[in-house]
Amino acid sequence: MSDLSKAQLAYINSSWKHKSDAVLDTQKQVLNWIFAVHGAGIAGCLGRASSKGMSSGLWTGLGGFSVGLVLLVIYGVVMFYLEEGHFRSFRDEVGALTAKQITWAQFVEAENKRPFKYSACEVLAWVSGLSGLVGLIGLIVSIA
């Protein structure tokens, strides 16, 4: 590792921290979304149902929020494993760099090939958000 410059070592250390923190931050962020949006929507639908009985609007609301909740759980799992996999690849490439199995240029090239976002997670998040919107519309219709 002594052959690496201070700038290269600083980059590795900064990237290492960012990538390892991303795994944990993703889990926390998804849990916040689950409880804030869909959890409150489900509670609202069930509260309304207990006081006024079930209606088609409440069924729609409960279904939309429930589907959204499930999709966010799937999103969290997918994001976690994608981030964890990229962190593992990064860790292995740092090991290869320090063992002089790859060059700095190869290391940077591999780093640049990693995605900054995941299309599967984007689709899950959008569909979950739209499900929440359906749930909200169903809840509003049942109240009106």
PDB file of C-alpha atoms in Angstrom:
ATOM      1  CA  MET A   1       0.000   0.000   0.000  1.00  0.00           C
ATOM      2  CA  SER A   2       3.004   2.272   0.382  1.00  0.00           C
ATOM      3  CA  ASP A   3       3.184   2.622  -3.409  1.00  0.00           C
ATOM      4  CA  LEU A   4      -0.116   4.524  -3.416  1.00  0.00           C
ATOM      5  CA  SER A   5      -0.089   8.282  -3.152  1.00  0.00           C
ATOM      6  CA  LYS A   6      -1.746  10.124  -0.280  1.00  0.00           C
ATOM      7  CA  ALA A   7      -4.465  11.280  -2.666  1.00  0.00           C
ATOM      8  CA  GLN A   8      -5.146   7.710  -3.754  1.00  0.00           C
ATOM      9  CA  LEU A   9      -5.291   6.522  -0.147  1.00  0.00           C
ATOM     10  CA  ALA A  10      -7.611   9.411   0.759  1.00  0.00           C
ATOM     11  CA  TYR A  11      -9.881   8.483  -2.155  1.00  0.00           C
ATOM     12  CA  ILE A  12      -9.998   4.838  -1.069  1.00  0.00           C
ATOM     13  CA  ASN A  13     -10.738   5.763   2.542  1.00  0.00           C
ATOM     14  CA  SER A  14     -13.445   8.252   1.557  1.00  0.00           C
ATOM     15  CA  SER A  15     -15.070   5.823  -0.884  1.00  0.00           C
ATOM     16  CA  TRP A  16     -14.868   2.992   1.621  1.00  0.00           C
ATOM     17  CA  LYS A  17     -16.689   5.021   4.258  1.00  0.00           C
ATOM     18  CA  HIS A  18     -19.296   6.259   1.765  1.00  0.00           C
ATOM     19  CA  LYS A  19     -20.045   2.786   0.429  1.00  0.00           C
ATOM     20  CA  SER A  20     -20.258   1.103   3.814  1.00  0.00           C
ATOM     21  CA  ASP A  21     -22.448   3.905   5.212  1.00  0.00           C
ATOM     22  CA  ALA A  22     -24.738   3.670   2.175  1.00  0.00           C
ATOM     23  CA  VAL A  23     -25.740   0.124   3.116  1.00  0.00           C
ATOM     24  CA  LEU A  24     -26.922   1.200   6.558  1.00  0.00           C
ATOM     25  CA  ASP A  25     -28.373   4.539   5.461  1.00  0.00           C
ATOM     26  CA  THR A  26     -30.512   2.817   2.847  1.00  0.00           C
ATOM     27  CA  GLN A  27     -32.087   0.578   5.438  1.00  0.00           C
ATOM     28  CA  LYS A  28     -32.864   3.537   7.701  1.00  0.00           C
ATOM     29  CA  GLN A  29     -34.309   5.590   4.862  1.00  0.00           C
ATOM     30  CA  VAL A  30     -36.615   2.809   3.708  1.00  0.00           C
ATOM     31  CA  LEU A  31     -37.884   2.220   7.226  1.00  0.00           C
ATOM     32  CA  ASN A  32     -38.717   5.921   7.521  1.00  0.00           C
ATOM     33  CA  TRP A  33     -40.654   5.832   4.244  1.00  0.00           C
ATOM     34  CA  ILE A  34     -42.568   2.744   5.324  1.00  0.00           C
ATOM     35  CA  PHE A  35     -43.736   4.186   8.604  1.00  0.00           C
ATOM     36  CA  ALA A  36     -44.329   7.735   7.396  1.00  0.00           C
ATOM     37  CA  VAL A  37     -46.367   7.134   4.252  1.00  0.00           C
ATOM     38  CA  HIS A  38     -47.890   3.703   4.035  1.00  0.00           C
ATOM     39  CA  GLY A  39     -48.047   2.913   7.742  1.00  0.00           C
ATOM     40  CA  ALA A  40     -49.990   6.099   8.427  1.00  0.00           C
ATOM     41  CA  GLY A  41     -52.245   5.399   5.417  1.00  0.00           C
ATOM     42  CA  ILE A  42     -53.075   1.916   6.656  1.00  0.00           C
ATOM     43  CA  ALA A  43     -53.747   3.266  10.150  1.00  0.00           C
ATOM     44  CA  GLY A  44     -55.993   5.963   8.693  1.00  0.00           C
ATOM     45  CA  CYS A  45     -57.973   3.457   6.643  1.00  0.00           C
ATOM     46  CA  LEU A  46     -58.408   1.104   9.564  1.00  0.00           C
ATOM     47  CA  GLY A  47     -59.406   3.973  11.849  1.00  0.00           C
ATOM     48  CA  ARG A  48     -62.024   5.131   9.391  1.00  0.00           C
ATOM     49  CA  ALA A  49     -63.249   1.564   8.894  1.00  0.00           C
ATOM     50  CA  SER A  50     -63.662   1.025  12.627  1.00  0.00           C
ATOM     51  CA  SER A  51     -65.821   4.133  12.969  1.00  0.00           C
ATOM     52  CA  LYS A  52     -67.822   4.060   9.721  1.00  0.00           C
ATOM     53  CA  GLY A  53     -67.486   0.501   8.413  1.00  0.00           C
ATOM     54  CA  MET A  54     -65.763  -0.690   5.261  1.00  0.00           C
ATOM     55  CA  SER A  55     -66.538   0.860   1.900  1.00  0.00           C
ATOM     56  CA  SER A  56     -65.126   0.372  -1.566  1.00  0.00           C
ATOM     57  CA  GLY A  57     -63.047   3.523  -1.114  1.00  0.00           C
ATOM     58  CA  LEU A  58     -61.531   2.140   2.089  1.00  0.00           C
ATOM     59  CA  TRP A  59     -60.806  -1.191   0.429  1.00  0.00           C
ATOM     60  CA  THR A  60     -59.049   0.709  -2.361  1.00  0.00           C
ATOM     61  CA  GLY A  61     -57.148   2.831   0.154  1.00  0.00           C
ATOM     62  CA  LEU A  62     -56.132  -0.111   2.286  1.00  0.00           C
ATOM     63  CA  GLY A  63     -55.079  -2.055  -0.808  1.00  0.00           C
ATOM     64  CA  GLY A  64     -53.059   0.829  -2.230  1.00  0.00           C
ATOM     65  CA  PHE A  65     -51.222   1.512   1.029  1.00  0.00           C
ATOM     66  CA  SER A  66     -50.637  -2.203   1.652  1.00  0.00           C
ATOM     67  CA  VAL A  67     -49.225  -2.790  -1.832  1.00  0.00           C
ATOM     68  CA  GLY A  68     -47.047   0.307  -1.387  1.00  0.00           C
ATOM     69  CA  LEU A  69     -45.775  -0.997   1.942  1.00  0.00           C
ATOM     70  CA  VAL A  70     -44.868  -4.372   0.456  1.00  0.00           C
ATOM     71  CA  LEU A  71     -43.115  -2.686  -2.477  1.00  0.00           C
ATOM     72  CA  LEU A  72     -41.068  -0.529  -0.112  1.00  0.00           C
ATOM     73  CA  VAL A  73     -39.978  -3.591   1.811  1.00  0.00           C
ATOM     74  CA  ILE A  74     -38.910  -5.192  -1.476  1.00  0.00           C
ATOM     75  CA  TYR A  75     -37.180  -1.925  -2.446  1.00  0.00           C
ATOM     76  CA  GLY A  76     -35.261  -1.957   0.832  1.00  0.00           C
ATOM     77  CA  VAL A  77     -34.136  -5.531   0.355  1.00  0.00           C
ATOM     78  CA  VAL A  78     -33.086  -4.982  -3.262  1.00  0.00           C
ATOM     79  CA  MET A  79     -31.249  -1.742  -2.446  1.00  0.00           C
ATOM     80  CA  PHE A  80     -29.492  -3.303   0.511  1.00  0.00           C
ATOM     81  CA  TYR A  81     -28.190  -6.260  -1.474  1.00  0.00           C
ATOM     82  CA  LEU A  82     -27.157  -4.125  -4.448  1.00  0.00           C
ATOM     83  CA  GLU A  83     -25.257  -1.735  -2.177  1.00  0.00           C
ATOM     84  CA  GLU A  84     -23.730  -4.586  -0.218  1.00  0.00           C
ATOM     85  CA  GLY A  85     -22.628  -6.298  -3.427  1.00  0.00           C
ATOM     86  CA  HIS A  86     -20.996  -3.133  -4.742  1.00  0.00           C
ATOM     87  CA  PHE A  87     -19.264  -2.588  -1.417  1.00  0.00           C
ATOM     88  CA  ARG A  88     -17.952  -6.173  -1.505  1.00  0.00           C
ATOM     89  CA  SER A  89     -16.646  -5.634  -5.066  1.00  0.00           C
ATOM     90  CA  PHE A  90     -15.002  -2.376  -3.992  1.00  0.00           C
ATOM     91  CA  ARG A  91     -13.389  -4.103  -1.013  1.00  0.00           C
ATOM     92  CA  ASP A  92     -12.060  -6.891  -3.248  1.00  0.00           C
ATOM     93  CA  GLU A  93     -10.686  -4.392  -5.769  1.00  0.00           C
ATOM     94  CA  VAL A  94      -8.929  -2.455  -2.994  1.00  0.00           C
ATOM     95  CA  GLY A  95      -7.351  -5.743  -1.941  1.00  0.00           C
ATOM     96  CA  ALA A  96      -6.279  -6.439  -5.525  1.00  0.00           C
ATOM     97  CA  LEU A  97      -4.869  -2.919  -5.839  1.00  0.00           C
ATOM     98  CA  THR A  98      -2.844  -3.191  -2.652  1.00  0.00           C
ATOM     99  CA  ALA A  99      -1.610  -6.649  -3.709  1.00  0.00           C
ATOM    100  CA  LYS A 100      -0.589  -5.102  -7.045  1.00  0.00           C
ATOM    101  CA  GLN A 101      -2.870  -7.448  -8.985  1.00  0.00           C
ATOM    102  CA  ILE A 102      -4.480  -4.462 -10.706  1.00  0.00           C
ATOM    103  CA  THR A 103      -3.249  -0.958 -11.477  1.00  0.00           C
ATOM    104  CA  TRP A 104      -4.676   2.322 -10.230  1.00  0.00           C
ATOM    105  CA  ALA A 105      -6.149   2.927 -13.708  1.00  0.00           C
ATOM    106  CA  GLN A 106      -7.919  -0.454 -13.626  1.00  0.00           C
ATOM    107  CA  PHE A 107      -9.213   0.307 -10.132  1.00  0.00           C
ATOM    108  CA  VAL A 108     -10.633   3.669 -11.216  1.00  0.00           C
ATOM    109  CA  GLU A 109     -12.135   2.109 -14.364  1.00  0.00           C
ATOM    110  CA  ALA A 110     -13.923  -0.522 -12.256  1.00  0.00           C
ATOM    111  CA  GLU A 111     -15.129   2.188  -9.878  1.00  0.00           C
ATOM    112  CA  ASN A 112     -16.515   4.227 -12.774  1.00  0.00           C
ATOM    113  CA  LYS A 113     -18.500   1.241 -14.069  1.00  0.00           C
ATOM    114  CA  ARG A 114     -20.515   0.997 -10.858  1.00  0.00           C
ATOM    115  CA  PRO A 115     -23.988   2.502 -11.139  1.00  0.00           C
ATOM    116  CA  PHE A 116     -24.977   5.496  -9.047  1.00  0.00           C
ATOM    117  CA  LYS A 117     -28.597   4.387  -9.021  1.00  0.00           C
ATOM    118  CA  TYR A 118     -30.512   1.205  -9.680  1.00  0.00           C
ATOM    119  CA  SER A 119     -33.374   1.106 -12.165  1.00  0.00           C
ATOM    120  CA  ALA A 120     -35.106  -1.760 -10.348  1.00  0.00           C
ATOM    121  CA  CYS A 121     -35.237   0.331  -7.180  1.00  0.00           C
ATOM    122  CA  GLU A 122     -36.482   3.347  -9.105  1.00  0.00           C
ATOM    123  CA  VAL A 123     -39.350   1.306 -10.547  1.00  0.00           C
ATOM    124  CA  LEU A 124     -40.219  -0.124  -7.123  1.00  0.00           C
ATOM    125  CA  ALA A 125     -40.154   3.332  -5.539  1.00  0.00           C
ATOM    126  CA  TRP A 126     -42.337   4.884  -8.247  1.00  0.00           C
ATOM    127  CA  VAL A 127     -44.874   2.069  -8.189  1.00  0.00           C
ATOM    128  CA  SER A 128     -44.936   2.246  -4.396  1.00  0.00           C
ATOM    129  CA  GLY A 129     -45.491   5.998  -4.550  1.00  0.00           C
ATOM    130  CA  LEU A 130     -48.287   5.557  -7.076  1.00  0.00           C
ATOM    131  CA  SER A 131     -49.819   2.867  -4.872  1.00  0.00           C
ATOM    132  CA  GLY A 132     -49.752   5.348  -2.014  1.00  0.00           C
ATOM    133  CA  LEU A 133     -51.505   7.861  -4.246  1.00  0.00           C
ATOM    134  CA  VAL A 134     -54.180   5.271  -5.061  1.00  0.00           C
ATOM    135  CA  GLY A 135     -54.490   4.594  -1.349  1.00  0.00           C
ATOM    136  CA  LEU A 136     -54.848   8.299  -0.610  1.00  0.00           C
ATOM    137  CA  ILE A 137     -57.509   8.737  -3.281  1.00  0.00           C
ATOM    138  CA  GLY A 138     -59.397   5.742  -1.907  1.00  0.00           C
ATOM    139  CA  LEU A 139     -59.242   7.173   1.609  1.00  0.00           C
ATOM    140  CA  ILE A 140     -60.399  10.596   0.410  1.00  0.00           C
ATOM    141  CA  VAL A 141     -63.303   9.068  -1.551  1.00  0.00           C
ATOM    142  CA  SER A 142     -64.393   7.111   1.514  1.00  0.00           C
ATOM    143  CA  ILE A 143     -64.389  10.280   3.644  1.00  0.00           C
ATOM    144  CA  ALA A 144     -66.222  12.453   1.099  1.00  0.00           C
TER     145      ALA A 144
END
